[in-house]
């Protein structure tokens, strides 16, 4: 980082398998953000279980489908999520993202603890 900002193309993010580590590559400290590239039939995997919650970390999450078509699985129910879909989660629901299509899908996931101290702007 120089001058208080970073500009990094997503192709240059550090990688861990299907994950592009945006948080680490940008040096984010106040919220998490990563990109996951899912091939047909893949899902985000967390530990050994595809569905997860964020109760212990008290994280609110947003999943944004950047390209392709995903399926959000929330408490076992499937919800179609084409490119342009935003899904927000409280910490409690079980959730995962699955690529049930025949094309690659890219999803951006951002998260932070509800106690992060964020204060919304009055106009937004």
mmCIF file with all atom_site columns, C-alpha atoms in Angstrom:
data_model
loop_
_atom_site.group_PDB
_atom_site.id
_atom_site.type_symbol
_atom_site.label_atom_id
_atom_site.label_alt_id
_atom_site.label_comp_id
_atom_site.label_asym_id
_atom_site.label_entity_id
_atom_site.label_seq_id
_atom_site.pdbx_PDB_ins_code
_atom_site.Cartn_x
_atom_site.Cartn_y
_atom_site.Cartn_z
_atom_site.occupancy
_atom_site.B_iso_or_equiv
_atom_site.pdbx_formal_charge
_atom_site.auth_seq_id
_atom_site.auth_comp_id
_atom_site.auth_asym_id
_atom_site.auth_atom_id
_atom_site.pdbx_PDB_model_num
ATOM 1   C CA . UNK A 1 1   ? 0.000   0.000   0.000   1.00 0.00 ? 1   UNK A CA 1
ATOM 2   C CA . UNK A 1 2   ? 1.227   3.440   -0.882  1.00 0.00 ? 2   UNK A CA 1
ATOM 3   C CA . UNK A 1 3   ? -0.608  6.704   -0.348  1.00 0.00 ? 3   UNK A CA 1
ATOM 4   C CA . UNK A 1 4   ? -3.534  5.150   1.547   1.00 0.00 ? 4   UNK A CA 1
ATOM 5   C CA . UNK A 1 5   ? -5.006  3.075   -1.287  1.00 0.00 ? 5   UNK A CA 1
ATOM 6   C CA . UNK A 1 6   ? -4.531  -0.149  -3.244  1.00 0.00 ? 6   UNK A CA 1
ATOM 7   C CA . UNK A 1 7   ? -5.626  -0.986  -6.773  1.00 0.00 ? 7   UNK A CA 1
ATOM 8   C CA . UNK A 1 8   ? -5.384  -4.679  -7.640  1.00 0.00 ? 8   UNK A CA 1
ATOM 9   C CA . UNK A 1 9   ? -7.060  -6.502  -10.530 1.00 0.00 ? 9   UNK A CA 1
ATOM 10  C CA . UNK A 1 10  ? -8.929  -9.606  -9.372  1.00 0.00 ? 10  UNK A CA 1
ATOM 11  C CA . UNK A 1 11  ? -6.755  -11.754 -11.665 1.00 0.00 ? 11  UNK A CA 1
ATOM 12  C CA . UNK A 1 12  ? -3.787  -10.687 -9.538  1.00 0.00 ? 12  UNK A CA 1
ATOM 13  C CA . UNK A 1 13  ? -5.329  -11.649 -6.175  1.00 0.00 ? 13  UNK A CA 1
ATOM 14  C CA . UNK A 1 14  ? -3.552  -14.317 -4.173  1.00 0.00 ? 14  UNK A CA 1
ATOM 15  C CA . UNK A 1 15  ? -5.271  -17.669 -4.730  1.00 0.00 ? 15  UNK A CA 1
ATOM 16  C CA . UNK A 1 16  ? -6.233  -20.634 -2.568  1.00 0.00 ? 16  UNK A CA 1
ATOM 17  C CA . UNK A 1 17  ? -7.817  -23.237 -4.829  1.00 0.00 ? 17  UNK A CA 1
ATOM 18  C CA . UNK A 1 18  ? -11.041 -21.824 -6.280  1.00 0.00 ? 18  UNK A CA 1
ATOM 19  C CA . UNK A 1 19  ? -10.824 -18.770 -3.990  1.00 0.00 ? 19  UNK A CA 1
ATOM 20  C CA . UNK A 1 20  ? -9.357  -15.383 -4.961  1.00 0.00 ? 20  UNK A CA 1
ATOM 21  C CA . UNK A 1 21  ? -8.296  -13.808 -1.664  1.00 0.00 ? 21  UNK A CA 1
ATOM 22  C CA . UNK A 1 22  ? -9.445  -10.206 -2.040  1.00 0.00 ? 22  UNK A CA 1
ATOM 23  C CA . UNK A 1 23  ? -9.146  -9.366  1.669   1.00 0.00 ? 23  UNK A CA 1
ATOM 24  C CA . UNK A 1 24  ? -5.550  -10.513 1.889   1.00 0.00 ? 24  UNK A CA 1
ATOM 25  C CA . UNK A 1 25  ? -4.528  -9.126  -1.518  1.00 0.00 ? 25  UNK A CA 1
ATOM 26  C CA . UNK A 1 26  ? -5.967  -5.687  -0.710  1.00 0.00 ? 26  UNK A CA 1
ATOM 27  C CA . UNK A 1 27  ? -4.873  -5.659  2.932   1.00 0.00 ? 27  UNK A CA 1
ATOM 28  C CA . UNK A 1 28  ? -8.433  -5.199  4.260   1.00 0.00 ? 28  UNK A CA 1
ATOM 29  C CA . UNK A 1 29  ? -8.675  -4.976  8.042   1.00 0.00 ? 29  UNK A CA 1
ATOM 30  C CA . UNK A 1 30  ? -12.256 -3.934  8.827   1.00 0.00 ? 30  UNK A CA 1
ATOM 31  C CA . UNK A 1 31  ? -14.241 -6.495  6.822   1.00 0.00 ? 31  UNK A CA 1
ATOM 32  C CA . UNK A 1 32  ? -13.725 -9.721  4.918   1.00 0.00 ? 32  UNK A CA 1
ATOM 33  C CA . UNK A 1 33  ? -14.107 -10.062 1.174   1.00 0.00 ? 33  UNK A CA 1
ATOM 34  C CA . UNK A 1 34  ? -13.196 -12.900 -1.181  1.00 0.00 ? 34  UNK A CA 1
ATOM 35  C CA . UNK A 1 35  ? -14.138 -14.109 -4.651  1.00 0.00 ? 35  UNK A CA 1
ATOM 36  C CA . UNK A 1 36  ? -14.938 -17.738 -5.393  1.00 0.00 ? 36  UNK A CA 1
ATOM 37  C CA . UNK A 1 37  ? -14.949 -19.249 -8.881  1.00 0.00 ? 37  UNK A CA 1
ATOM 38  C CA . UNK A 1 38  ? -17.291 -22.232 -9.092  1.00 0.00 ? 38  UNK A CA 1
ATOM 39  C CA . UNK A 1 39  ? -17.227 -24.690 -11.953 1.00 0.00 ? 39  UNK A CA 1
ATOM 40  C CA . UNK A 1 40  ? -20.435 -26.556 -12.849 1.00 0.00 ? 40  UNK A CA 1
ATOM 41  C CA . UNK A 1 41  ? -21.452 -28.794 -9.953  1.00 0.00 ? 41  UNK A CA 1
ATOM 42  C CA . UNK A 1 42  ? -19.143 -27.100 -7.395  1.00 0.00 ? 42  UNK A CA 1
ATOM 43  C CA . UNK A 1 43  ? -20.180 -25.394 -4.171  1.00 0.00 ? 43  UNK A CA 1
ATOM 44  C CA . UNK A 1 44  ? -18.353 -23.270 -1.675  1.00 0.00 ? 44  UNK A CA 1
ATOM 45  C CA . UNK A 1 45  ? -16.956 -25.651 0.886   1.00 0.00 ? 45  UNK A CA 1
ATOM 46  C CA . UNK A 1 46  ? -16.230 -24.783 4.447   1.00 0.00 ? 46  UNK A CA 1
ATOM 47  C CA . UNK A 1 47  ? -14.357 -27.396 6.382   1.00 0.00 ? 47  UNK A CA 1
ATOM 48  C CA . UNK A 1 48  ? -16.067 -30.682 5.530   1.00 0.00 ? 48  UNK A CA 1
ATOM 49  C CA . UNK A 1 49  ? -19.633 -29.319 5.251   1.00 0.00 ? 49  UNK A CA 1
ATOM 50  C CA . UNK A 1 50  ? -20.912 -27.323 2.286   1.00 0.00 ? 50  UNK A CA 1
ATOM 51  C CA . UNK A 1 51  ? -23.492 -25.408 4.358   1.00 0.00 ? 51  UNK A CA 1
ATOM 52  C CA . UNK A 1 52  ? -22.355 -23.164 7.184   1.00 0.00 ? 52  UNK A CA 1
ATOM 53  C CA . UNK A 1 53  ? -23.519 -20.397 9.513   1.00 0.00 ? 53  UNK A CA 1
ATOM 54  C CA . UNK A 1 54  ? -21.618 -17.527 11.104  1.00 0.00 ? 54  UNK A CA 1
ATOM 55  C CA . UNK A 1 55  ? -23.044 -17.644 14.644  1.00 0.00 ? 55  UNK A CA 1
ATOM 56  C CA . UNK A 1 56  ? -19.712 -17.961 16.451  1.00 0.00 ? 56  UNK A CA 1
ATOM 57  C CA . UNK A 1 57  ? -18.176 -15.019 14.584  1.00 0.00 ? 57  UNK A CA 1
ATOM 58  C CA . UNK A 1 58  ? -21.463 -13.001 14.561  1.00 0.00 ? 58  UNK A CA 1
ATOM 59  C CA . UNK A 1 59  ? -20.812 -12.176 10.888  1.00 0.00 ? 59  UNK A CA 1
ATOM 60  C CA . UNK A 1 60  ? -23.353 -10.658 8.575   1.00 0.00 ? 60  UNK A CA 1
ATOM 61  C CA . UNK A 1 61  ? -22.536 -11.799 5.015   1.00 0.00 ? 61  UNK A CA 1
ATOM 62  C CA . UNK A 1 62  ? -23.426 -10.639 1.520   1.00 0.00 ? 62  UNK A CA 1
ATOM 63  C CA . UNK A 1 63  ? -23.043 -12.966 -1.477  1.00 0.00 ? 63  UNK A CA 1
ATOM 64  C CA . UNK A 1 64  ? -23.014 -11.190 -4.859  1.00 0.00 ? 64  UNK A CA 1
ATOM 65  C CA . UNK A 1 65  ? -23.219 -13.251 -8.040  1.00 0.00 ? 65  UNK A CA 1
ATOM 66  C CA . UNK A 1 66  ? -20.852 -11.481 -10.428 1.00 0.00 ? 66  UNK A CA 1
ATOM 67  C CA . UNK A 1 67  ? -21.212 -13.848 -13.392 1.00 0.00 ? 67  UNK A CA 1
ATOM 68  C CA . UNK A 1 68  ? -22.958 -17.050 -14.284 1.00 0.00 ? 68  UNK A CA 1
ATOM 69  C CA . UNK A 1 69  ? -25.914 -18.517 -12.440 1.00 0.00 ? 69  UNK A CA 1
ATOM 70  C CA . UNK A 1 70  ? -25.723 -19.748 -8.866  1.00 0.00 ? 70  UNK A CA 1
ATOM 71  C CA . UNK A 1 71  ? -28.154 -21.381 -6.481  1.00 0.00 ? 71  UNK A CA 1
ATOM 72  C CA . UNK A 1 72  ? -28.270 -20.076 -2.907  1.00 0.00 ? 72  UNK A CA 1
ATOM 73  C CA . UNK A 1 73  ? -29.090 -22.896 -0.509  1.00 0.00 ? 73  UNK A CA 1
ATOM 74  C CA . UNK A 1 74  ? -30.514 -21.359 2.665   1.00 0.00 ? 74  UNK A CA 1
ATOM 75  C CA . UNK A 1 75  ? -31.598 -23.647 5.504   1.00 0.00 ? 75  UNK A CA 1
ATOM 76  C CA . UNK A 1 76  ? -31.900 -26.420 2.907   1.00 0.00 ? 76  UNK A CA 1
ATOM 77  C CA . UNK A 1 77  ? -34.119 -24.455 0.472   1.00 0.00 ? 77  UNK A CA 1
ATOM 78  C CA . UNK A 1 78  ? -32.777 -23.615 -2.996  1.00 0.00 ? 78  UNK A CA 1
ATOM 79  C CA . UNK A 1 79  ? -33.074 -20.086 -4.399  1.00 0.00 ? 79  UNK A CA 1
ATOM 80  C CA . UNK A 1 80  ? -32.037 -19.238 -7.990  1.00 0.00 ? 80  UNK A CA 1
ATOM 81  C CA . UNK A 1 81  ? -29.408 -16.491 -8.152  1.00 0.00 ? 81  UNK A CA 1
ATOM 82  C CA . UNK A 1 82  ? -28.422 -15.315 -11.635 1.00 0.00 ? 82  UNK A CA 1
ATOM 83  C CA . UNK A 1 83  ? -25.662 -12.752 -12.190 1.00 0.00 ? 83  UNK A CA 1
ATOM 84  C CA . UNK A 1 84  ? -26.552 -9.496  -10.471 1.00 0.00 ? 84  UNK A CA 1
ATOM 85  C CA . UNK A 1 85  ? -28.185 -11.191 -7.461  1.00 0.00 ? 85  UNK A CA 1
ATOM 86  C CA . UNK A 1 86  ? -27.301 -9.964  -3.961  1.00 0.00 ? 86  UNK A CA 1
ATOM 87  C CA . UNK A 1 87  ? -28.100 -12.181 -0.949  1.00 0.00 ? 87  UNK A CA 1
ATOM 88  C CA . UNK A 1 88  ? -27.658 -10.885 2.637   1.00 0.00 ? 88  UNK A CA 1
ATOM 89  C CA . UNK A 1 89  ? -27.438 -13.230 5.616   1.00 0.00 ? 89  UNK A CA 1
ATOM 90  C CA . UNK A 1 90  ? -27.700 -12.768 9.344   1.00 0.00 ? 90  UNK A CA 1
ATOM 91  C CA . UNK A 1 91  ? -25.249 -15.045 11.169  1.00 0.00 ? 91  UNK A CA 1
ATOM 92  C CA . UNK A 1 92  ? -27.852 -17.704 12.022  1.00 0.00 ? 92  UNK A CA 1
ATOM 93  C CA . UNK A 1 93  ? -29.130 -19.241 8.744   1.00 0.00 ? 93  UNK A CA 1
ATOM 94  C CA . UNK A 1 94  ? -27.287 -22.189 7.255   1.00 0.00 ? 94  UNK A CA 1
ATOM 95  C CA . UNK A 1 95  ? -26.096 -21.227 3.783   1.00 0.00 ? 95  UNK A CA 1
ATOM 96  C CA . UNK A 1 96  ? -24.001 -22.214 0.802   1.00 0.00 ? 96  UNK A CA 1
ATOM 97  C CA . UNK A 1 97  ? -23.694 -21.380 -2.877  1.00 0.00 ? 97  UNK A CA 1
ATOM 98  C CA . UNK A 1 98  ? -23.888 -24.065 -5.561  1.00 0.00 ? 98  UNK A CA 1
ATOM 99  C CA . UNK A 1 99  ? -23.226 -23.785 -9.267  1.00 0.00 ? 99  UNK A CA 1
ATOM 100 C CA . UNK A 1 100 ? -26.038 -25.907 -10.694 1.00 0.00 ? 100 UNK A CA 1
ATOM 101 C CA . UNK A 1 101 ? -25.547 -24.530 -14.211 1.00 0.00 ? 101 UNK A CA 1
ATOM 102 C CA . UNK A 1 102 ? -23.415 -25.674 -17.138 1.00 0.00 ? 102 UNK A CA 1
ATOM 103 C CA . UNK A 1 103 ? -21.213 -22.539 -17.072 1.00 0.00 ? 103 UNK A CA 1
ATOM 104 C CA . UNK A 1 104 ? -18.655 -21.190 -14.564 1.00 0.00 ? 104 UNK A CA 1
ATOM 105 C CA . UNK A 1 105 ? -20.020 -18.911 -11.852 1.00 0.00 ? 105 UNK A CA 1
ATOM 106 C CA . UNK A 1 106 ? -18.193 -16.195 -9.903  1.00 0.00 ? 106 UNK A CA 1
ATOM 107 C CA . UNK A 1 107 ? -19.414 -15.003 -6.492  1.00 0.00 ? 107 UNK A CA 1
ATOM 108 C CA . UNK A 1 108 ? -18.086 -12.172 -4.312  1.00 0.00 ? 108 UNK A CA 1
ATOM 109 C CA . UNK A 1 109 ? -18.576 -12.716 -0.572  1.00 0.00 ? 109 UNK A CA 1
ATOM 110 C CA . UNK A 1 110 ? -18.207 -9.857  1.918   1.00 0.00 ? 110 UNK A CA 1
ATOM 111 C CA . UNK A 1 111 ? -18.610 -10.121 5.679   1.00 0.00 ? 111 UNK A CA 1
ATOM 112 C CA . UNK A 1 112 ? -18.063 -8.351  8.977   1.00 0.00 ? 112 UNK A CA 1
ATOM 113 C CA . UNK A 1 113 ? -19.173 -8.811  12.567  1.00 0.00 ? 113 UNK A CA 1
ATOM 114 C CA . UNK A 1 114 ? -22.458 -7.061  13.346  1.00 0.00 ? 114 UNK A CA 1
ATOM 115 C CA . UNK A 1 115 ? -20.554 -5.345  16.157  1.00 0.00 ? 115 UNK A CA 1
ATOM 116 C CA . UNK A 1 116 ? -17.993 -3.836  13.739  1.00 0.00 ? 116 UNK A CA 1
ATOM 117 C CA . UNK A 1 117 ? -19.027 -0.277  14.523  1.00 0.00 ? 117 UNK A CA 1
ATOM 118 C CA . UNK A 1 118 ? -20.135 0.536   10.950  1.00 0.00 ? 118 UNK A CA 1
ATOM 119 C CA . UNK A 1 119 ? -22.314 3.625   10.808  1.00 0.00 ? 119 UNK A CA 1
ATOM 120 C CA . UNK A 1 120 ? -24.400 4.062   7.647   1.00 0.00 ? 120 UNK A CA 1
ATOM 121 C CA . UNK A 1 121 ? -24.530 7.432   5.938   1.00 0.00 ? 121 UNK A CA 1
ATOM 122 C CA . UNK A 1 122 ? -27.847 9.219   6.439   1.00 0.00 ? 122 UNK A CA 1
ATOM 123 C CA . UNK A 1 123 ? -28.550 9.500   2.701   1.00 0.00 ? 123 UNK A CA 1
ATOM 124 C CA . UNK A 1 124 ? -27.667 5.931   1.700   1.00 0.00 ? 124 UNK A CA 1
#
